[in-house]
């Protein structure tokens, strides 16, 4: 059996090696390392894939979120509402800019931000909502957009884990994750669903004025060469990464399908087990399974992970601590017990290997090993 990894980038590369190598060497031959034709081509390709007017590439997903808040003109003291159950970057950029992160609880089934909790957290200082499409399925965007309209707030979608997922509106129309709010952000960190071979990120919007500002903000606030209208940052997707992403974007829908194939295998194997709750997908979204995350009931999680590791199976906890209980973010506004759903989920989740290269032999071995421990 092939070695089991959380993410198997090596096997994925083997399938597209020639295409990838050729596109990398094209960039080296051209020496257009920064903002070369590969970057422009990738921007166009991603605009088309997402059906958005503008894609602005940048250095990573964290920068994408930070630059979005800068370009929207958010000021110290402004409150930004986001979920307490996410990767730290979402709240980190809010704090770095001197804005006030306002954390809220999540839905117990999807683990995504709870729209009712958002509405309760709104104050006269609230300026924006940052829903995170966690683990690969969309947050409840129709409700979130409704709240944003009602209170005149910006919506910045953190789509770092959900590129390729579709949001399905009540009327049946679909939009890609990240293409719904004022701005969408994504990351091309190697292990993300559309991963580069280094760092990368992108910002999406359908707003022409905002797109101009975002392009300036990622490039030192420059509008005309050496004329700086804003205080910006330096955040770029380099041409070699763009060349790699141009190849991988063509395979993204296939990659999403492969992740769903693995997820279905897991779902079937764990169906009806009273100690395991398999991922619950909301009706308004497709799932691209950035993570495959189980919720355990009355199972010794640490011992389960040890059991799996001893059999050569990696397993991870995404995430062990909600943001309001992270040392750097401990704030007199919050205490343990404030967000009971997220707190409970942090104690009971475990994520299994999930990537595009899992074969049935590996999937059987993983699910058998989980069940062997659970049913003992
Ligand atoms: C990965 C990730 C980010 C940050 O992306 P980087 O490219 O690593 O900076 C932000 N938010 C979420 C939800 C992520 O998963």
Short mmCIF file of N, CA and C in Angstrom, two decimals, residues 5-169:
data_model
loop_
_atom_site.label_atom_id
_atom_site.label_comp_id
_atom_site.label_asym_id
_atom_site.label_seq_id
_atom_site.Cartn_x
_atom_site.Cartn_y
_atom_site.Cartn_z
N UNK A 5 -0.81 9.81 3.68
CA UNK A 5 -0.47 11.14 4.18
C UNK A 5 -1.75 11.95 4.35
N UNK A 6 -1.71 12.98 5.20
CA UNK A 6 -2.87 13.88 5.33
C UNK A 6 -3.17 14.47 3.96
N UNK A 7 -2.10 14.92 3.27
CA UNK A 7 -2.21 15.49 1.93
C UNK A 7 -1.07 14.91 1.11
N UNK A 8 -1.35 14.34 -0.06
CA UNK A 8 -0.32 13.67 -0.85
C UNK A 8 0.01 14.48 -2.10
N UNK A 9 0.83 15.50 -1.92
CA UNK A 9 1.17 16.38 -3.05
C UNK A 9 2.11 15.70 -4.03
N UNK A 10 2.89 14.75 -3.52
CA UNK A 10 3.86 14.07 -4.37
C UNK A 10 3.15 13.22 -5.44
N UNK A 11 2.18 12.41 -5.02
CA UNK A 11 1.46 11.58 -6.01
C UNK A 11 0.68 12.44 -6.99
N UNK A 12 0.12 13.53 -6.50
CA UNK A 12 -0.62 14.43 -7.38
C UNK A 12 0.30 15.01 -8.46
N UNK A 13 1.49 15.41 -8.04
CA UNK A 13 2.49 15.98 -8.97
C UNK A 13 2.87 14.95 -10.04
N UNK A 14 3.03 13.69 -9.64
CA UNK A 14 3.42 12.66 -10.60
C UNK A 14 2.48 12.62 -11.83
N UNK A 15 1.18 12.89 -11.61
CA UNK A 15 0.21 12.84 -12.71
C UNK A 15 0.32 14.01 -13.68
N UNK A 16 0.88 15.12 -13.21
CA UNK A 16 0.86 16.35 -14.03
C UNK A 16 2.28 16.90 -14.21
N UNK A 17 3.25 16.01 -13.94
CA UNK A 17 4.65 16.42 -13.88
C UNK A 17 5.11 17.18 -15.13
N UNK A 18 4.79 16.59 -16.30
CA UNK A 18 5.33 17.17 -17.52
C UNK A 18 4.76 18.57 -17.76
N UNK A 19 3.42 18.67 -17.60
CA UNK A 19 2.75 19.96 -17.77
C UNK A 19 3.31 21.01 -16.81
N UNK A 20 3.48 20.60 -15.55
CA UNK A 20 3.99 21.53 -14.52
C UNK A 20 5.41 21.95 -14.85
N UNK A 21 6.26 20.97 -15.14
CA UNK A 21 7.66 21.29 -15.40
C UNK A 21 7.80 22.22 -16.61
N UNK A 22 7.02 21.93 -17.66
CA UNK A 22 7.09 22.79 -18.85
C UNK A 22 6.70 24.22 -18.52
N UNK A 23 5.63 24.37 -17.72
CA UNK A 23 5.18 25.75 -17.46
C UNK A 23 6.15 26.48 -16.53
N UNK A 24 6.80 25.75 -15.64
CA UNK A 24 7.81 26.41 -14.79
C UNK A 24 8.99 26.87 -15.65
N UNK A 25 9.43 25.98 -16.55
CA UNK A 25 10.61 26.35 -17.36
C UNK A 25 10.31 27.47 -18.34
N UNK A 26 9.05 27.56 -18.76
CA UNK A 26 8.66 28.70 -19.61
C UNK A 26 8.90 30.02 -18.89
N UNK A 27 8.54 30.06 -17.62
CA UNK A 27 8.75 31.29 -16.84
C UNK A 27 10.24 31.56 -16.69
N UNK A 28 11.01 30.53 -16.38
CA UNK A 28 12.45 30.73 -16.20
C UNK A 28 13.08 31.23 -17.50
N UNK A 29 12.67 30.62 -18.62
CA UNK A 29 13.18 31.04 -19.92
C UNK A 29 12.86 32.50 -20.21
N UNK A 30 11.65 32.92 -19.81
CA UNK A 30 11.22 34.29 -20.11
C UNK A 30 11.84 35.30 -19.14
N UNK A 31 12.29 34.82 -17.98
CA UNK A 31 12.78 35.64 -16.87
C UNK A 31 11.76 36.69 -16.40
N UNK A 32 10.50 36.52 -16.75
CA UNK A 32 9.45 37.44 -16.27
C UNK A 32 8.95 36.92 -14.93
N UNK A 33 9.78 37.06 -13.90
CA UNK A 33 9.50 36.39 -12.62
C UNK A 33 8.39 37.06 -11.81
N UNK A 34 8.26 38.37 -11.97
CA UNK A 34 7.26 39.12 -11.21
C UNK A 34 6.26 39.74 -12.18
N UNK A 35 4.96 39.52 -11.91
CA UNK A 35 3.90 40.08 -12.77
C UNK A 35 4.09 39.77 -14.25
N UNK A 36 4.61 38.61 -14.55
CA UNK A 36 4.79 38.21 -15.94
C UNK A 36 3.47 37.75 -16.55
N UNK A 37 3.54 37.33 -17.82
CA UNK A 37 2.32 36.89 -18.52
C UNK A 37 1.60 35.74 -17.79
N UNK A 38 2.32 34.89 -17.09
CA UNK A 38 1.67 33.77 -16.40
C UNK A 38 0.70 34.28 -15.33
N UNK A 39 1.06 35.37 -14.67
CA UNK A 39 0.20 35.94 -13.62
C UNK A 39 -1.07 36.50 -14.25
N UNK A 40 -0.90 37.26 -15.33
CA UNK A 40 -2.08 37.86 -16.01
C UNK A 40 -3.00 36.75 -16.53
N UNK A 41 -2.38 35.70 -17.09
CA UNK A 41 -3.17 34.60 -17.62
C UNK A 41 -3.94 33.91 -16.49
N UNK A 42 -3.29 33.73 -15.35
CA UNK A 42 -3.97 33.08 -14.23
C UNK A 42 -5.13 33.93 -13.71
N UNK A 43 -4.91 35.25 -13.66
CA UNK A 43 -6.00 36.14 -13.22
C UNK A 43 -7.21 35.96 -14.12
N UNK A 44 -6.97 35.98 -15.42
CA UNK A 44 -8.08 35.80 -16.40
C UNK A 44 -8.75 34.44 -16.22
N UNK A 45 -7.92 33.39 -16.12
CA UNK A 45 -8.47 32.03 -15.99
C UNK A 45 -9.31 31.88 -14.73
N UNK A 46 -8.84 32.49 -13.66
CA UNK A 46 -9.58 32.36 -12.39
C UNK A 46 -10.87 33.20 -12.43
N UNK A 47 -10.80 34.37 -13.07
CA UNK A 47 -12.03 35.18 -13.24
C UNK A 47 -13.09 34.37 -13.97
N UNK A 48 -12.65 33.69 -15.02
CA UNK A 48 -13.58 32.89 -15.80
C UNK A 48 -14.13 31.72 -14.97
N UNK A 49 -13.24 31.04 -14.26
CA UNK A 49 -13.67 29.88 -13.47
C UNK A 49 -14.67 30.28 -12.39
N UNK A 50 -14.40 31.41 -11.74
CA UNK A 50 -15.26 31.85 -10.62
C UNK A 50 -16.45 32.66 -11.10
N UNK A 51 -16.41 33.07 -12.37
CA UNK A 51 -17.43 33.97 -12.90
C UNK A 51 -17.50 35.26 -12.08
N UNK A 52 -16.32 35.88 -11.87
CA UNK A 52 -16.26 37.20 -11.23
C UNK A 52 -15.58 38.17 -12.18
N UNK A 53 -15.84 39.48 -11.98
CA UNK A 53 -15.25 40.49 -12.88
C UNK A 53 -13.76 40.67 -12.64
N UNK A 54 -13.35 40.59 -11.38
CA UNK A 54 -11.94 40.90 -11.08
C UNK A 54 -11.31 39.91 -10.12
N UNK A 55 -10.13 39.42 -10.49
CA UNK A 55 -9.27 38.67 -9.57
C UNK A 55 -7.98 39.46 -9.41
N UNK A 56 -7.63 39.74 -8.18
CA UNK A 56 -6.36 40.42 -7.88
C UNK A 56 -5.50 39.41 -7.12
N UNK A 57 -4.37 39.02 -7.68
CA UNK A 57 -3.54 38.02 -7.00
C UNK A 57 -2.66 38.72 -5.96
N UNK A 58 -2.23 37.94 -4.97
CA UNK A 58 -1.37 38.50 -3.92
C UNK A 58 -0.53 37.38 -3.30
N UNK A 59 0.19 37.71 -2.24
CA UNK A 59 1.22 36.81 -1.71
C UNK A 59 0.72 35.59 -0.96
N UNK A 60 -0.43 35.69 -0.33
CA UNK A 60 -0.99 34.58 0.45
C UNK A 60 -2.42 34.93 0.87
N UNK A 61 -3.09 33.97 1.49
CA UNK A 61 -4.49 34.19 1.89
C UNK A 61 -4.63 35.20 3.02
N UNK A 62 -3.65 35.22 3.91
CA UNK A 62 -3.70 36.17 5.02
C UNK A 62 -3.63 37.60 4.49
N UNK A 63 -2.71 37.84 3.56
CA UNK A 63 -2.62 39.17 2.92
C UNK A 63 -3.92 39.51 2.20
N UNK A 64 -4.52 38.53 1.54
CA UNK A 64 -5.77 38.77 0.81
C UNK A 64 -6.81 39.35 1.76
N UNK A 65 -6.92 38.76 2.96
CA UNK A 65 -7.89 39.24 3.95
C UNK A 65 -7.50 40.64 4.45
N UNK A 66 -6.21 40.82 4.73
CA UNK A 66 -5.76 42.11 5.27
C UNK A 66 -5.98 43.24 4.26
N UNK A 67 -5.56 43.00 3.03
CA UNK A 67 -5.68 44.03 2.00
C UNK A 67 -7.15 44.36 1.74
N UNK A 68 -8.02 43.36 1.84
CA UNK A 68 -9.46 43.60 1.64
C UNK A 68 -9.97 44.61 2.66
N UNK A 69 -9.57 44.41 3.91
CA UNK A 69 -10.04 45.32 4.97
C UNK A 69 -9.43 46.70 4.81
N UNK A 70 -8.18 46.78 4.34
CA UNK A 70 -7.54 48.08 4.09
C UNK A 70 -8.26 48.81 2.96
N UNK A 71 -8.54 48.09 1.88
CA UNK A 71 -9.15 48.74 0.71
C UNK A 71 -10.59 49.18 0.98
N UNK A 72 -11.25 48.52 1.92
CA UNK A 72 -12.62 48.93 2.28
C UNK A 72 -12.60 50.14 3.21
N UNK A 73 -11.39 50.55 3.62
CA UNK A 73 -11.27 51.74 4.45
C UNK A 73 -11.68 51.51 5.90
N UNK A 74 -11.59 50.27 6.38
CA UNK A 74 -11.94 50.01 7.77
C UNK A 74 -10.89 50.68 8.68
N UNK A 75 -11.38 51.26 9.78
CA UNK A 75 -10.51 52.08 10.64
C UNK A 75 -10.46 51.50 12.05
N UNK A 76 -9.34 51.76 12.77
CA UNK A 76 -9.25 51.29 14.16
C UNK A 76 -10.52 51.62 14.93
N UNK A 77 -10.97 50.63 15.68
CA UNK A 77 -12.21 50.80 16.45
C UNK A 77 -13.41 50.18 15.76
N UNK A 78 -13.34 50.06 14.42
CA UNK A 78 -14.44 49.40 13.70
C UNK A 78 -14.52 47.94 14.13
N UNK A 79 -15.72 47.44 14.24
CA UNK A 79 -15.90 46.04 14.63
C UNK A 79 -16.15 45.15 13.41
N UNK A 80 -15.48 44.01 13.42
CA UNK A 80 -15.62 43.03 12.34
C UNK A 80 -16.05 41.70 12.95
N UNK A 81 -17.18 41.20 12.49
CA UNK A 81 -17.72 39.96 13.06
C UNK A 81 -17.21 38.75 12.29
N UNK A 82 -16.67 37.77 13.02
CA UNK A 82 -16.28 36.51 12.38
C UNK A 82 -16.50 35.34 13.35
N UNK A 83 -16.19 34.16 12.87
CA UNK A 83 -16.44 32.94 13.64
C UNK A 83 -15.29 32.65 14.60
N UNK A 84 -15.60 32.08 15.73
CA UNK A 84 -14.57 31.70 16.69
C UNK A 84 -13.92 30.35 16.32
N UNK A 85 -14.49 29.67 15.31
CA UNK A 85 -13.97 28.35 14.91
C UNK A 85 -13.41 28.45 13.49
N UNK A 86 -12.15 28.85 13.41
CA UNK A 86 -11.48 29.01 12.11
C UNK A 86 -9.98 29.01 12.35
N UNK A 87 -9.22 29.04 11.23
CA UNK A 87 -7.78 29.23 11.32
C UNK A 87 -7.52 30.66 11.78
N UNK A 88 -6.47 30.85 12.54
CA UNK A 88 -6.19 32.12 13.22
C UNK A 88 -6.11 33.33 12.27
N UNK A 89 -5.67 33.10 11.02
CA UNK A 89 -5.44 34.22 10.09
C UNK A 89 -6.66 35.13 9.96
N UNK A 90 -7.85 34.54 10.02
CA UNK A 90 -9.07 35.32 9.83
C UNK A 90 -9.17 36.45 10.86
N UNK A 91 -8.90 36.13 12.11
CA UNK A 91 -9.00 37.14 13.18
C UNK A 91 -7.72 37.95 13.32
N UNK A 92 -6.60 37.33 12.96
CA UNK A 92 -5.30 37.98 13.11
C UNK A 92 -5.23 39.29 12.33
N UNK A 93 -5.70 39.28 11.09
CA UNK A 93 -5.59 40.49 10.27
C UNK A 93 -6.52 41.58 10.81
N UNK A 94 -7.64 41.19 11.39
CA UNK A 94 -8.55 42.18 11.98
C UNK A 94 -7.80 42.88 13.12
N UNK A 95 -7.16 42.07 13.97
CA UNK A 95 -6.44 42.62 15.12
C UNK A 95 -5.23 43.45 14.69
N UNK A 96 -4.47 42.96 13.71
CA UNK A 96 -3.27 43.66 13.23
C UNK A 96 -3.62 45.07 12.75
N UNK A 97 -4.77 45.23 12.12
CA UNK A 97 -5.18 46.54 11.59
C UNK A 97 -5.79 47.43 12.67
N UNK A 98 -5.82 46.95 13.91
CA UNK A 98 -6.39 47.75 14.99
C UNK A 98 -7.91 47.75 14.99
N UNK A 99 -8.49 46.89 14.17
CA UNK A 99 -9.95 46.74 14.18
C UNK A 99 -10.29 45.81 15.34
N UNK A 100 -11.55 45.73 15.68
CA UNK A 100 -11.94 44.89 16.81
C UNK A 100 -12.61 43.61 16.30
N UNK A 101 -11.94 42.44 16.51
CA UNK A 101 -12.61 41.20 16.11
C UNK A 101 -13.76 40.90 17.08
N UNK A 102 -14.93 40.68 16.53
CA UNK A 102 -16.08 40.28 17.35
C UNK A 102 -16.40 38.84 16.95
N UNK A 103 -16.18 37.92 17.90
CA UNK A 103 -16.31 36.50 17.57
C UNK A 103 -17.71 36.01 17.90
N UNK A 104 -18.19 35.06 17.09
CA UNK A 104 -19.51 34.49 17.36
C UNK A 104 -19.46 32.97 17.19
N UNK A 105 -20.50 32.33 17.66
CA UNK A 105 -20.56 30.86 17.67
C UNK A 105 -20.99 30.31 16.30
N UNK A 106 -20.96 28.99 16.21
CA UNK A 106 -21.17 28.32 14.93
C UNK A 106 -22.40 27.42 14.95
N UNK A 107 -22.76 26.98 13.77
CA UNK A 107 -23.84 26.00 13.62
C UNK A 107 -23.29 24.62 14.01
N UNK A 108 -24.06 23.86 14.78
CA UNK A 108 -23.54 22.60 15.33
C UNK A 108 -23.35 21.52 14.27
N UNK A 109 -24.04 21.63 13.14
CA UNK A 109 -23.93 20.60 12.10
C UNK A 109 -22.86 20.92 11.05
N UNK A 110 -22.85 22.16 10.58
CA UNK A 110 -21.92 22.50 9.49
C UNK A 110 -20.60 23.08 9.99
N UNK A 111 -20.55 23.49 11.26
CA UNK A 111 -19.38 24.15 11.88
C UNK A 111 -19.16 25.55 11.32
N UNK A 112 -20.06 26.04 10.47
CA UNK A 112 -19.91 27.39 9.91
C UNK A 112 -20.62 28.42 10.78
N UNK A 113 -20.25 29.67 10.60
CA UNK A 113 -20.77 30.79 11.40
C UNK A 113 -22.30 30.78 11.38
N UNK A 114 -22.88 31.07 12.56
CA UNK A 114 -24.33 31.02 12.75
C UNK A 114 -24.92 32.42 12.47
N UNK A 115 -25.72 32.55 11.41
CA UNK A 115 -26.26 33.88 11.07
C UNK A 115 -27.02 34.54 12.22
N UNK A 116 -27.73 33.75 13.01
CA UNK A 116 -28.48 34.34 14.15
C UNK A 116 -27.51 34.97 15.15
N UNK A 117 -26.37 34.32 15.34
CA UNK A 117 -25.36 34.85 16.27
C UNK A 117 -24.73 36.13 15.71
N UNK A 118 -24.61 36.20 14.38
CA UNK A 118 -24.07 37.43 13.76
C UNK A 118 -24.98 38.59 14.10
N UNK A 119 -26.27 38.41 13.88
CA UNK A 119 -27.21 39.51 14.05
C UNK A 119 -27.21 40.01 15.51
N UNK A 120 -27.08 39.06 16.43
CA UNK A 120 -27.06 39.44 17.86
C UNK A 120 -25.81 40.25 18.21
N UNK A 121 -24.73 40.05 17.46
CA UNK A 121 -23.44 40.69 17.80
C UNK A 121 -23.28 42.08 17.19
N UNK A 122 -24.24 42.49 16.38
CA UNK A 122 -24.11 43.78 15.68
C UNK A 122 -24.30 44.96 16.66
N UNK A 123 -23.40 45.95 16.53
CA UNK A 123 -23.49 47.19 17.32
C UNK A 123 -23.36 48.35 16.33
N UNK A 124 -23.52 49.59 16.80
CA UNK A 124 -23.33 50.72 15.88
C UNK A 124 -21.92 50.79 15.28
N UNK A 125 -20.95 50.11 15.92
CA UNK A 125 -19.56 50.14 15.39
C UNK A 125 -19.29 49.06 14.36
N UNK A 126 -20.21 48.12 14.18
CA UNK A 126 -19.96 47.01 13.24
C UNK A 126 -19.86 47.52 11.82
N UNK A 127 -18.81 47.08 11.11
CA UNK A 127 -18.62 47.53 9.73
C UNK A 127 -18.61 46.37 8.73
N UNK A 128 -18.24 45.19 9.20
CA UNK A 128 -18.09 44.08 8.23
C UNK A 128 -18.32 42.73 8.90
N UNK A 129 -18.68 41.77 8.05
CA UNK A 129 -18.81 40.37 8.47
C UNK A 129 -17.81 39.56 7.63
N UNK A 130 -17.09 38.65 8.29
CA UNK A 130 -16.18 37.75 7.56
C UNK A 130 -16.63 36.31 7.78
N UNK A 131 -17.52 35.81 6.92
CA UNK A 131 -17.86 34.38 7.02
C UNK A 131 -16.70 33.56 6.46
N UNK A 132 -16.44 32.42 7.10
CA UNK A 132 -15.41 31.50 6.62
C UNK A 132 -16.13 30.27 6.08
N UNK A 133 -15.81 29.86 4.87
CA UNK A 133 -16.43 28.64 4.31
C UNK A 133 -15.57 27.46 4.76
N UNK A 134 -15.83 27.03 6.00
CA UNK A 134 -14.91 26.12 6.67
C UNK A 134 -14.95 24.69 6.12
N UNK A 135 -13.77 24.10 5.99
CA UNK A 135 -13.57 22.70 5.59
C UNK A 135 -14.06 22.41 4.17
N UNK A 136 -14.59 23.42 3.45
CA UNK A 136 -14.95 23.21 2.05
C UNK A 136 -16.41 23.35 1.70
N UNK A 137 -17.26 23.76 2.67
CA UNK A 137 -18.64 24.05 2.29
C UNK A 137 -18.98 25.49 2.67
N UNK A 138 -19.89 26.08 1.89
CA UNK A 138 -20.21 27.50 2.07
C UNK A 138 -21.00 27.74 3.35
N UNK A 139 -20.72 28.88 3.97
CA UNK A 139 -21.57 29.38 5.06
C UNK A 139 -22.92 29.80 4.47
N UNK A 140 -23.86 30.11 5.34
CA UNK A 140 -25.24 30.42 4.93
C UNK A 140 -25.29 31.83 4.33
N UNK A 141 -24.81 31.97 3.09
CA UNK A 141 -24.57 33.29 2.51
C UNK A 141 -25.84 34.10 2.26
N UNK A 142 -26.93 33.45 1.92
CA UNK A 142 -28.13 34.21 1.63
C UNK A 142 -28.59 34.96 2.90
N UNK A 143 -28.56 34.27 4.03
CA UNK A 143 -28.94 34.92 5.30
C UNK A 143 -27.91 35.98 5.68
N UNK A 144 -26.65 35.69 5.45
CA UNK A 144 -25.59 36.64 5.82
C UNK A 144 -25.70 37.91 4.96
N UNK A 145 -25.95 37.74 3.68
CA UNK A 145 -26.10 38.90 2.78
C UNK A 145 -27.32 39.74 3.19
N UNK A 146 -28.38 39.06 3.64
CA UNK A 146 -29.58 39.76 4.07
C UNK A 146 -29.28 40.63 5.29
N UNK A 147 -28.54 40.06 6.25
CA UNK A 147 -28.15 40.82 7.45
C UNK A 147 -27.26 42.00 7.04
N UNK A 148 -26.33 41.75 6.12
CA UNK A 148 -25.41 42.81 5.68
C UNK A 148 -26.18 43.97 5.04
N UNK A 149 -27.18 43.63 4.23
CA UNK A 149 -27.99 44.69 3.59
C UNK A 149 -28.78 45.47 4.63
N UNK A 150 -29.36 44.73 5.57
CA UNK A 150 -30.20 45.35 6.60
C UNK A 150 -29.40 46.36 7.44
N UNK A 151 -28.15 46.01 7.78
CA UNK A 151 -27.35 46.87 8.66
C UNK A 151 -26.25 47.61 7.91
N UNK A 152 -26.27 47.54 6.58
CA UNK A 152 -25.30 48.25 5.76
C UNK A 152 -23.85 47.87 6.11
N UNK A 153 -23.55 46.59 6.02
CA UNK A 153 -22.22 46.07 6.36
C UNK A 153 -21.56 45.46 5.13
N UNK A 154 -20.24 45.46 5.14
CA UNK A 154 -19.50 44.76 4.08
C UNK A 154 -19.42 43.28 4.41
N UNK A 155 -19.35 42.47 3.36
CA UNK A 155 -19.11 41.03 3.55
C UNK A 155 -17.82 40.64 2.83
N UNK A 156 -16.87 40.13 3.61
CA UNK A 156 -15.61 39.61 3.04
C UNK A 156 -15.63 38.11 3.27
N UNK A 157 -15.71 37.33 2.20
CA UNK A 157 -15.75 35.87 2.34
C UNK A 157 -14.34 35.31 2.46
N UNK A 158 -14.09 34.54 3.50
CA UNK A 158 -12.84 33.80 3.61
C UNK A 158 -13.07 32.44 2.94
N UNK A 159 -12.68 32.38 1.66
CA UNK A 159 -12.89 31.15 0.87
C UNK A 159 -11.59 30.35 0.74
N UNK A 160 -10.69 30.52 1.71
CA UNK A 160 -9.38 29.85 1.63
C UNK A 160 -9.50 28.33 1.60
N UNK A 161 -10.58 27.79 2.19
CA UNK A 161 -10.73 26.33 2.24
C UNK A 161 -11.80 25.83 1.26
N UNK A 162 -12.36 26.72 0.46
CA UNK A 162 -13.56 26.30 -0.29
C UNK A 162 -13.53 26.66 -1.77
N UNK A 163 -12.34 26.88 -2.33
CA UNK A 163 -12.34 27.27 -3.74
C UNK A 163 -12.95 26.14 -4.58
N UNK A 164 -13.86 26.50 -5.44
CA UNK A 164 -14.53 25.51 -6.29
C UNK A 164 -15.91 25.11 -5.78
N UNK A 165 -16.22 25.41 -4.51
CA UNK A 165 -17.55 25.06 -3.98
C UNK A 165 -18.59 26.02 -4.57
N UNK A 166 -19.80 25.50 -4.75
CA UNK A 166 -20.91 26.32 -5.26
C UNK A 166 -21.86 26.65 -4.13
N UNK A 167 -22.31 27.91 -4.09
CA UNK A 167 -23.42 28.27 -3.21
C UNK A 167 -24.69 28.22 -4.07
N UNK A 168 -25.73 27.59 -3.55
CA UNK A 168 -26.97 27.45 -4.32
C UNK A 168 -28.05 28.32 -3.66
N UNK A 169 -28.48 29.37 -4.39
CA UNK A 169 -29.48 30.29 -3.85
C UNK A 169 -30.86 29.64 -3.85
#
